[in-house]
Short mmCIF file of C-alpha atoms in Angstrom, two decimals:
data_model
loop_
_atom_site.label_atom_id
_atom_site.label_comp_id
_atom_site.label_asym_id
_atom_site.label_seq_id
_atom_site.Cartn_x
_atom_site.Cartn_y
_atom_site.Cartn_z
CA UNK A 754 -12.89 44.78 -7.93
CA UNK A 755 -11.44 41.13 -6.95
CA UNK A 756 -8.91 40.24 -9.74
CA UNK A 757 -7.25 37.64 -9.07
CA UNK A 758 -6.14 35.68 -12.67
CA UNK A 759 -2.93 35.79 -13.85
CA UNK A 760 -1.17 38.56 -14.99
CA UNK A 761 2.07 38.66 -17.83
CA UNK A 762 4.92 39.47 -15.58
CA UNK A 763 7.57 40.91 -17.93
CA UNK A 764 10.28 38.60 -17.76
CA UNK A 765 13.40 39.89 -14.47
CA UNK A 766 10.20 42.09 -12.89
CA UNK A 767 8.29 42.03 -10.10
CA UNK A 768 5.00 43.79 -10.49
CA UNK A 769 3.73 45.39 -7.74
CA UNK A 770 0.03 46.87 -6.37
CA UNK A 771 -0.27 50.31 -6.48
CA UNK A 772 -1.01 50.69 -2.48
CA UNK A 773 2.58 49.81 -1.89
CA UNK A 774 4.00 52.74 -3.53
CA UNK A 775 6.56 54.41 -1.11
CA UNK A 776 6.04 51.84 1.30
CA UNK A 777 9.16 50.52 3.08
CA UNK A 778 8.88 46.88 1.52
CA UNK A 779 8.78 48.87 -1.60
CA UNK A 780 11.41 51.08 -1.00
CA UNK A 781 13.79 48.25 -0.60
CA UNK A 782 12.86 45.62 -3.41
CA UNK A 783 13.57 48.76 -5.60
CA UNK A 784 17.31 48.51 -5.55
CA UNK A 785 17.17 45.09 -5.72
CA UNK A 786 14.69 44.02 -8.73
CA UNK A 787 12.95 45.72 -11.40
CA UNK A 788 9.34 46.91 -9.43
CA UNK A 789 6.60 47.95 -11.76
CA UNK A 790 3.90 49.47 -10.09
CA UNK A 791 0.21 48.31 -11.57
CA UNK A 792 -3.04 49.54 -10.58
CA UNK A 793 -5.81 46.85 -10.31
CA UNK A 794 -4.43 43.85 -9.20
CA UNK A 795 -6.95 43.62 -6.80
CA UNK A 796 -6.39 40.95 -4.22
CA UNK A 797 -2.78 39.87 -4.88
CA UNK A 798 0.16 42.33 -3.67
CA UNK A 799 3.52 41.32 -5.70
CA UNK A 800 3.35 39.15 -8.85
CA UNK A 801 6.91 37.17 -9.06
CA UNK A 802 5.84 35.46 -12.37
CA UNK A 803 3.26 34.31 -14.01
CA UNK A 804 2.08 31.72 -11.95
CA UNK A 805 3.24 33.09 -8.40
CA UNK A 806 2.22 35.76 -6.48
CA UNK A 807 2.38 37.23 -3.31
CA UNK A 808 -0.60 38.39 -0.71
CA UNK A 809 1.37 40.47 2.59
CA UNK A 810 -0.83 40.45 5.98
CA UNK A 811 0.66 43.02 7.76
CA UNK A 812 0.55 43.06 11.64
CA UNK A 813 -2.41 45.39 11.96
CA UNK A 814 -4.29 43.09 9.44
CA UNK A 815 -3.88 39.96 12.04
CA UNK A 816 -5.09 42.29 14.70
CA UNK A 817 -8.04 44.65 12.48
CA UNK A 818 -9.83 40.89 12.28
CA UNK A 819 -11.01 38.45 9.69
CA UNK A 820 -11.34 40.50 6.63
CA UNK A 821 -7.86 39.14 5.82
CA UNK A 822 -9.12 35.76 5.72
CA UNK A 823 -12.05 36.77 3.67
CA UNK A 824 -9.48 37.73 1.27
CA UNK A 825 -7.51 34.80 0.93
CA UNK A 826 -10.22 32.57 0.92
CA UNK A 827 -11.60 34.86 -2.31
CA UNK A 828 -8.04 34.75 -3.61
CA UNK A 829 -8.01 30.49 -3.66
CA UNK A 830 -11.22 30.62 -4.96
CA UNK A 831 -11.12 32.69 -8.07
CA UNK A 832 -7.46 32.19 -9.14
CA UNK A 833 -5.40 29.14 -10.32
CA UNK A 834 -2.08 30.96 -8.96
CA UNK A 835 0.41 29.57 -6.79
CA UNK A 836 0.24 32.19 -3.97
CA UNK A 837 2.47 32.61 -1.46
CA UNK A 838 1.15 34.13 1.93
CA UNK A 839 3.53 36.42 3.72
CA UNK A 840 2.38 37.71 7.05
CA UNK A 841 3.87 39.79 9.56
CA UNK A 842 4.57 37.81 12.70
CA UNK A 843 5.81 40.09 15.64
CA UNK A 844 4.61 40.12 19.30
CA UNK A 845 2.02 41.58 19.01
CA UNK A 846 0.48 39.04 16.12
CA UNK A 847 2.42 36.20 17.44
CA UNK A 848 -0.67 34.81 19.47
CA UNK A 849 -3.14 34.70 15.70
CA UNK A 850 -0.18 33.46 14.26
CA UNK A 851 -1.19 29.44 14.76
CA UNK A 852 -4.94 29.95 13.63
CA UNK A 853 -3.47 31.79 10.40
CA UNK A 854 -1.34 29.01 9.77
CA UNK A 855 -4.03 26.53 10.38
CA UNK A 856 -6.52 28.33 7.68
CA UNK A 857 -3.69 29.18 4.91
CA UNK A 858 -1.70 25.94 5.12
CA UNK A 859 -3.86 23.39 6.39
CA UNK A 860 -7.48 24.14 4.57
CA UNK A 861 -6.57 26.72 1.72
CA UNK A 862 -3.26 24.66 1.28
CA UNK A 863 -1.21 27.69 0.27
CA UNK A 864 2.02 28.94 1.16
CA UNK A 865 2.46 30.87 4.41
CA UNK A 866 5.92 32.14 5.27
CA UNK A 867 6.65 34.57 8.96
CA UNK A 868 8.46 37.56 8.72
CA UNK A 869 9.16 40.15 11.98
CA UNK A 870 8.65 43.08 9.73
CA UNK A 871 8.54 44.56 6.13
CA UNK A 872 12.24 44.57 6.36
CA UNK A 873 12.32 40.87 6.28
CA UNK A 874 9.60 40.36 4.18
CA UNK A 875 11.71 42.25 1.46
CA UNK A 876 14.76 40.39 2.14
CA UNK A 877 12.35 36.93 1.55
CA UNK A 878 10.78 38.43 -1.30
CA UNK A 879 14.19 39.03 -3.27
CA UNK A 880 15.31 35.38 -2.48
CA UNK A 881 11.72 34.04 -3.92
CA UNK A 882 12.79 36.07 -6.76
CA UNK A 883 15.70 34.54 -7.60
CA UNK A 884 14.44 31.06 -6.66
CA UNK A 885 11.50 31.00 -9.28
CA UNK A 886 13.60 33.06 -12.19
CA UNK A 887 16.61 31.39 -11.75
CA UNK A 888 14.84 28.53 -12.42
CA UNK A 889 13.36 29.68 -15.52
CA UNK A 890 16.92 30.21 -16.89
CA UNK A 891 18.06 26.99 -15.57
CA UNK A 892 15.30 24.89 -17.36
CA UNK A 893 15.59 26.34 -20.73
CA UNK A 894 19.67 24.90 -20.03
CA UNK A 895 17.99 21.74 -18.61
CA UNK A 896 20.28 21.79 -15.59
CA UNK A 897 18.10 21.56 -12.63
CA UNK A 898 20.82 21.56 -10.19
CA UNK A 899 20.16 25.15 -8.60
CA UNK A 900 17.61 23.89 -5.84
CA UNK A 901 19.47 21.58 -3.47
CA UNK A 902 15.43 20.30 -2.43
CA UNK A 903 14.26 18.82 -6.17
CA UNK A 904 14.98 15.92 -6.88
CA UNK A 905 17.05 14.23 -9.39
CA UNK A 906 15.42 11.50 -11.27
CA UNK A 907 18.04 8.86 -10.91
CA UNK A 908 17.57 5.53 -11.26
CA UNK A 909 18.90 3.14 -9.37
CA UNK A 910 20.57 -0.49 -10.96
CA UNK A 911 17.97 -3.08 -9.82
CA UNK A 912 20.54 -5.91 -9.02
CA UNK A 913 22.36 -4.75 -5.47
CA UNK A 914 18.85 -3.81 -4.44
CA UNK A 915 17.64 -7.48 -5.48
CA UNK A 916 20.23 -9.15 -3.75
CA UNK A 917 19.59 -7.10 -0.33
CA UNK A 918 16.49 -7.76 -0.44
CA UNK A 919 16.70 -11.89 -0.94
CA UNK A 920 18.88 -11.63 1.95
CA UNK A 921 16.20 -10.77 4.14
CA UNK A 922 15.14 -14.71 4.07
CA UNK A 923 15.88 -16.65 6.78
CA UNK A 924 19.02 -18.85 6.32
CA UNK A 925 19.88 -16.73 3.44
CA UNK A 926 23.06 -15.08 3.25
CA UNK A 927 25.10 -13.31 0.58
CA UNK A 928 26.53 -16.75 -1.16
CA UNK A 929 23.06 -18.26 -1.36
CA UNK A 930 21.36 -15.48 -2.82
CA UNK A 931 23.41 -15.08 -5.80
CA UNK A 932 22.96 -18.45 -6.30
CA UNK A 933 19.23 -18.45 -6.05
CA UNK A 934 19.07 -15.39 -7.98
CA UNK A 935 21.77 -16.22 -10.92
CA UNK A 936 19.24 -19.32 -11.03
CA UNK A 937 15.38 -17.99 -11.08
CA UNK A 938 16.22 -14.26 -12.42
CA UNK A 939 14.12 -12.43 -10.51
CA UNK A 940 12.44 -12.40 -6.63
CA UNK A 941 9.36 -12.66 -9.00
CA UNK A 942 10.88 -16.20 -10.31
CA UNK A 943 11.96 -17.17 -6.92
CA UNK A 944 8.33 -16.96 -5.38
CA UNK A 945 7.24 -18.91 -7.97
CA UNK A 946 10.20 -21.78 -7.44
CA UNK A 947 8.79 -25.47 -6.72
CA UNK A 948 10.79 -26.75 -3.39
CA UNK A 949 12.45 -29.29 -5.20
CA UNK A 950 13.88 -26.75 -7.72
CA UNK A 951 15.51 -24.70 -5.02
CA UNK A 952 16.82 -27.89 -2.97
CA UNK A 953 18.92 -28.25 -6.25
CA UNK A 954 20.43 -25.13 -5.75
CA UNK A 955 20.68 -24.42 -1.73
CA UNK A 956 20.09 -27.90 -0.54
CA UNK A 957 17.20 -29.49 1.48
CA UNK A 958 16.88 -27.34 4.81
CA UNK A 959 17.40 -23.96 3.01
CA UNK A 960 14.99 -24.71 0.53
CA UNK A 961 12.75 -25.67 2.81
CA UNK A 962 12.73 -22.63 4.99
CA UNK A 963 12.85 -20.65 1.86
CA UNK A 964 9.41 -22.82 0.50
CA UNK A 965 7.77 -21.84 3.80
CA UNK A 966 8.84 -18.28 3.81
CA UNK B 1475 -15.59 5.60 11.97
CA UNK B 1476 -15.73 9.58 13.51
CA UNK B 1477 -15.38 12.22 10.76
CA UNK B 1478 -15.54 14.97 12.96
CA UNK B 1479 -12.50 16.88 13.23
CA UNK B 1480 -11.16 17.59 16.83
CA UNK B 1481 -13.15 14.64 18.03
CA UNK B 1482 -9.88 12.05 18.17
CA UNK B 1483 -10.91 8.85 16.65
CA UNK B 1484 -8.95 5.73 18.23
CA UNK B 1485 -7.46 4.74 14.73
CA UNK B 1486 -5.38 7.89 14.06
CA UNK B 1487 -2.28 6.26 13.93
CA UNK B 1488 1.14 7.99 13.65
CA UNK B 1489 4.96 6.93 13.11
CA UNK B 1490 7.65 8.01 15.14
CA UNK B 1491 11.11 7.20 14.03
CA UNK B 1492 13.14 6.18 17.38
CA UNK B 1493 15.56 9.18 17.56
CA UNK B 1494 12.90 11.41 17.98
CA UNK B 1495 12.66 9.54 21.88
CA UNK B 1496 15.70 11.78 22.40
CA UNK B 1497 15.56 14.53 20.04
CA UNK B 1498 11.73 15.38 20.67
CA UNK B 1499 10.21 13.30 24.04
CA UNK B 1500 7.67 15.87 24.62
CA UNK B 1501 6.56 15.76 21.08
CA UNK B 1502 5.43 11.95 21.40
CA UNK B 1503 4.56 12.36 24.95
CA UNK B 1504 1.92 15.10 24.43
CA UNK B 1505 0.92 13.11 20.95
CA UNK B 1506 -0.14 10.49 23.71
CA UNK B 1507 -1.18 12.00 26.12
CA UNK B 1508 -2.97 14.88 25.11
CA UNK B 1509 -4.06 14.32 22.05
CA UNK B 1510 -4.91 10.42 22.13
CA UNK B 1511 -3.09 9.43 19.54
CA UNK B 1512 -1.56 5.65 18.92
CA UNK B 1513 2.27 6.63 18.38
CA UNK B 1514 4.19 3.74 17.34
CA UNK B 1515 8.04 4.58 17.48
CA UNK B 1516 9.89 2.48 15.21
CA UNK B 1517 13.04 2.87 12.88
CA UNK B 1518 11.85 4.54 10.32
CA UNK B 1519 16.11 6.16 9.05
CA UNK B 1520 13.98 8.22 6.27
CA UNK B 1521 11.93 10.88 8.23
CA UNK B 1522 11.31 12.01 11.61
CA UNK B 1523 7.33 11.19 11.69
CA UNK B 1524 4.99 9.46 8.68
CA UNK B 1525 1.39 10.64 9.63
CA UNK B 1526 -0.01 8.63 6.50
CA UNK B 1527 0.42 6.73 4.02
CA UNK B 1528 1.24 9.52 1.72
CA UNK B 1529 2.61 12.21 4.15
CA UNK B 1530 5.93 12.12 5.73
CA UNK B 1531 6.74 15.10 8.23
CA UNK B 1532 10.46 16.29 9.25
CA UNK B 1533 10.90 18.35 12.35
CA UNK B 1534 13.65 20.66 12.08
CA UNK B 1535 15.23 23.20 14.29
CA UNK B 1536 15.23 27.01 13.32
CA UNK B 1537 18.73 27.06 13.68
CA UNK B 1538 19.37 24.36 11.40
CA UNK B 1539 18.36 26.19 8.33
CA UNK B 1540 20.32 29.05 9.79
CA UNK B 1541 23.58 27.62 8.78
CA UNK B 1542 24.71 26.44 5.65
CA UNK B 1543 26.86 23.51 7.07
CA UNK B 1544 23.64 21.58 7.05
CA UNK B 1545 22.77 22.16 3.80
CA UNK B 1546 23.93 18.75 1.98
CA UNK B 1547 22.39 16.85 4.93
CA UNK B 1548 18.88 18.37 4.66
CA UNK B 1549 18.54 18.00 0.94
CA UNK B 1550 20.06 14.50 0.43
CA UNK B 1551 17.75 13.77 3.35
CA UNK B 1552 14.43 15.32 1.57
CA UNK B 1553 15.54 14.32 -2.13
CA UNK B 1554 15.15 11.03 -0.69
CA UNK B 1555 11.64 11.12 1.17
CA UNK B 1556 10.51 12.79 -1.89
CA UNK B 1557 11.74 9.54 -3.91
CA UNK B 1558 9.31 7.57 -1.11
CA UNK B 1559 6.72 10.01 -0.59
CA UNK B 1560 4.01 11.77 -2.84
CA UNK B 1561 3.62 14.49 0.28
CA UNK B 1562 6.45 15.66 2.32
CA UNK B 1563 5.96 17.98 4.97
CA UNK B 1564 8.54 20.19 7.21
CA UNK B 1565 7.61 21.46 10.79
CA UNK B 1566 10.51 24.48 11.26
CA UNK B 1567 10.84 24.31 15.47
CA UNK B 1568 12.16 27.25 17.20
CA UNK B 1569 15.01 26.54 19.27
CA UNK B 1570 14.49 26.04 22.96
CA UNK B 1571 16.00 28.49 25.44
CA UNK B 1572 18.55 26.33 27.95
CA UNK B 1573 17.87 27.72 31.26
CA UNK B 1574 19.92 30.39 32.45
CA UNK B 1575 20.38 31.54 29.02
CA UNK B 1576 18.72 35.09 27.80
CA UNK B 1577 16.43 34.53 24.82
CA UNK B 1578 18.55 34.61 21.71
CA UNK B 1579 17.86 37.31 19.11
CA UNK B 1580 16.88 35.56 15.79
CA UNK B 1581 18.92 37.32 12.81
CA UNK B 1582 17.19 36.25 10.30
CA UNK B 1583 19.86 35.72 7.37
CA UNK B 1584 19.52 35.32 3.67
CA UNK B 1585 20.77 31.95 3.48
CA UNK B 1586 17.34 31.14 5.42
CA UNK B 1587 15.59 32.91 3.04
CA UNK B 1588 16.99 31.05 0.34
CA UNK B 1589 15.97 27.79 2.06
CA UNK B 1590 12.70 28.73 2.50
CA UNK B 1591 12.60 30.11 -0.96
CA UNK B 1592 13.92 26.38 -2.29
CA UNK B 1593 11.84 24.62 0.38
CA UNK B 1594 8.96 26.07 -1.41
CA UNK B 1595 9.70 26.00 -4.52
CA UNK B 1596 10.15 22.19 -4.25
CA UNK B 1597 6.64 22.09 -3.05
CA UNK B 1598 7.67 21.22 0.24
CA UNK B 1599 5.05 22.07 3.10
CA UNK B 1600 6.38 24.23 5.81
CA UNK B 1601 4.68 24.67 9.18
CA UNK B 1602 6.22 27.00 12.08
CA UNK B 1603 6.36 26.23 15.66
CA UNK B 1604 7.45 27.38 18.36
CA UNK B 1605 8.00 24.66 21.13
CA UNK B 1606 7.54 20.45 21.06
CA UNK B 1607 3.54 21.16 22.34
CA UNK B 1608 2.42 23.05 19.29
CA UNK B 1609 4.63 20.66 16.65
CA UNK B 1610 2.58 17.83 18.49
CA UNK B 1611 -0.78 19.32 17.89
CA UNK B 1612 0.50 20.53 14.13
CA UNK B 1613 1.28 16.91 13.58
CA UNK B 1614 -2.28 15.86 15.36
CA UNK B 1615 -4.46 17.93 12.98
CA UNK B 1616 -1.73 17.14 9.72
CA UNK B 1617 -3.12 13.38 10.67
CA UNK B 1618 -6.79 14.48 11.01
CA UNK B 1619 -6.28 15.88 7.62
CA UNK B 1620 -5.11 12.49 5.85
CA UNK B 1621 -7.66 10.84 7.40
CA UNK B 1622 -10.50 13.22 6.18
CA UNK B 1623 -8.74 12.45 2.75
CA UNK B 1624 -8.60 8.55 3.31
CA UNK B 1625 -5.19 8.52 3.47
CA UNK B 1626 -4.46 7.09 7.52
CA UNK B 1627 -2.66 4.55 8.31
CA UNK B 1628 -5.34 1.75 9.05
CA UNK B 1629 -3.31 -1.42 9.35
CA UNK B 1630 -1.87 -2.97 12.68
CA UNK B 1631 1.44 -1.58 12.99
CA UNK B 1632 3.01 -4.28 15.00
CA UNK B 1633 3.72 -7.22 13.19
CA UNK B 1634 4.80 -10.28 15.15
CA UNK B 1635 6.80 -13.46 14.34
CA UNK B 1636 6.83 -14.34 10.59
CA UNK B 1637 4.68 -11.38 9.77
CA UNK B 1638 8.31 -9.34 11.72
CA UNK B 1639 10.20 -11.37 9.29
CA UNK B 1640 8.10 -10.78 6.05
CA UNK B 1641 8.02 -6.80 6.82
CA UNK B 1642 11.80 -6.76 7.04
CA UNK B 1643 11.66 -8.44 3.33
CA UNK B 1644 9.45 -5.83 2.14
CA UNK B 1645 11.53 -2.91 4.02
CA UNK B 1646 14.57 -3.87 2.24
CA UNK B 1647 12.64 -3.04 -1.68
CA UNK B 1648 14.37 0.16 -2.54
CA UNK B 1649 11.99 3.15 -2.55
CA UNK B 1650 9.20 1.33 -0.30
CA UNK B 1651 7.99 3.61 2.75
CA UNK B 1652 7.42 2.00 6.15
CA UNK B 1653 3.77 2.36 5.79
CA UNK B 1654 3.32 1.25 2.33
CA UNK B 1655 5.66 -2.11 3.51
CA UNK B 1656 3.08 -2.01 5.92
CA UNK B 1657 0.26 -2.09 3.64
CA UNK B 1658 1.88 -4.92 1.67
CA UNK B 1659 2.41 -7.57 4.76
CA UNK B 1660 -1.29 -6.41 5.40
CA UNK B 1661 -3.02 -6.78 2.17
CA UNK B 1662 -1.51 -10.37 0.48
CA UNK B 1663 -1.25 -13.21 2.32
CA UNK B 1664 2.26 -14.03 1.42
CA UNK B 1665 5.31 -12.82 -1.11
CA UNK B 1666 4.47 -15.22 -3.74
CA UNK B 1667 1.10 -13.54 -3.60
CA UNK B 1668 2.13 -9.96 -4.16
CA UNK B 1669 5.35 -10.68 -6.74
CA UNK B 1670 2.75 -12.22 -8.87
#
């Protein structure tokens, strides 16, 4: 059966697909997070949350053919889930490697992330872990400091920036444009300046290379 | 205009920022040369390529996410393209082997999990590479992409005389990208024009 909706992932769990039972990617998330094991989860592999889920292509996937790519093309199709593609990169894959990546990234636009082996793809798996629920603990504190990549709404004061930016007219330095703006307000009221207004503040050959500026 | 993809159409239009001339050389040169792309280096300071109007694309070394010292430089550098950008994408290069020197093991280490684990959760795109020729043809079909979407660059990107003068003005507006200053010197005939 191709499931592929979402799933309620019990809050500090991973839940994980039957087939990986006693698996070594299994074997080592276990000391690590709380694994549930759930039949029937059809297409996906791990389920980090509610929203984001795993799907594993395993070296002998890569090299078996396309039926991987028949999955993750069902998996973007029937399910609004972020997915995350892990697949197992090693020498032998290495050269199927760029046409994955071209397919899962490019056209699906999911998530695709290399690991050697299922060693490493553990390892990544605990760090996505604590990525997406730290967050969740984070936001209900609303400090979003945790990832160093999102970015802080901060807004920045609107004068310095104005004043740079007047500068950038010819015979315009720093003295003149505080003067032209402490006189029209804005750049927005400086455009809009008649040539014999500005002569009144910069003089006659500033003005007029400002005016024809 | 040619729609199909592979077929190189003689608008795709990409920015280089000028460090990459010594940083990556074979990544413009094989954007040129092989692909038939219009690379126009210029200095961009934000990010290392903007294949778009939207998309800006950083090419970083594997062993720069190895090592935490880097940290605060990445993400003040990405917090900031994602201030400019509405798509930011990150081409992870593997490091190049100096001759005489035995392929280096990769030990992968948890701090790189963690920034790929942030990197993603940012909803920052990551594409692997492995040398300057495959980041050039990742960037290639990232700008066939933008242009199926109607998203390519499509003004001239050399401005001359007072047009050089007018794009510096426009450069200088906080939280303007190159290509959308671009866009502006392009689409009004003059500043008066596009303040009002």
């Amino acid at each position: 059966p191709v499931t592929a909706g979402s799933i309620v992932v019990p809050y500090g769990h991973v839940i994980g697909n039957e087939k990986w039972r006693g698996s070594e990617v299994a074997q080592r998330l276990q000391g690590k997070v709380r694994l549930i094991f759930e039949d029937g989860l059809g297409l996906v592999d791990f389920h980090l949350s509610n929203r984001t889920c795993i799907l594993l292509i395993s070296e002998a996937d890569l090299v078996a053919g396309d039926e991987f790519k028949r999955r993750l093309v069902k998996f973007r199709n029937a399910s609004s889930l972020r997915g995350i593609v892990i697949v197992e990169k090693t020498q032998i894959s290495d050269q199927y490697y760029l046409g994955v990546q071209k397919l899962v990234v490019l056209e699906l636009g999911m998530v695709l992330l290399p690991v050697a082996n299922q060693g490493e793809a553990s390892q990544l798996i605990v760090q996505l872990v604590i990525l997406f629920l730290g967050l969740q603990v984070r936001e209900q504190s609303r400090d979003r400091g945790a990832n160093p990549f999102l970015r802080k709404q901060r807004a920045q004061p609107a004068e310095p920036a104005a004043l740079q930016t007047v500068q950038h007219i010819p015979g315009v330095g720093k003295t003149k444009a505080l003067l032209l703006l402490q006189h029209f307000g804005s750049i927005h009221g400086l455009c809009n300046a008649a040539i014999n207004e500005l002569e009144q503040v910069v003089g006659q050959t500033a003005a007029q290379q400002i005016y024809s500026f | 205009l040619s729609r199909v993809p592979g077929e190189h159409s003689p608008s795709l239009c990409i920015l280089a920022d000028s460090r990459e001339i010594s940083s990556g050389p074979e990544v413009i040169s094989f954007l040129r040369a092989v692909h038939g792309l219009r690379v126009q280096v210029c200095s961009l300071g934000t990010s290392d390529y903007v294949v778009s109007n939207r998309l800006a694309v950083d090419r970083v070394l594997q062993s720069e996410l190895q090592s935490p010292g880097n940290r605060n430089k990445l993400s003040q550098r990405l917090q900031r393209l994602q201030g400019i950008f509405q798509r930011i994408c990150v081409i992870v290069e593997t490091d190049r082997v100096r001759p005489g020197e035995t392929s280096r093991f990769f030990q992968r280490t948890q701090y790189y999990d963690g920034v790929l684990s942030a990197l993603v959760q940012a909803g920052i795109r990551i594409l692997f590479s492995s040398c300057q020729e495959q980041t050039a043809a990742l960037l290639k079909e990232l700008a066939l992409l933008e242009h199926r979407k109607d998203a390519a660059i499509q003004v001239p990107t050399e401005p001359e005389g007072h047009r050089r003068d007018i794009l510096n003005f426009y450069l200088s507006i906080p939280s303007l990208s190159y290509g959308a200053a671009l866009n502006l010197c392009h689409s009004f005939g003059s500043i008066t024009a596009m303040a009002n």
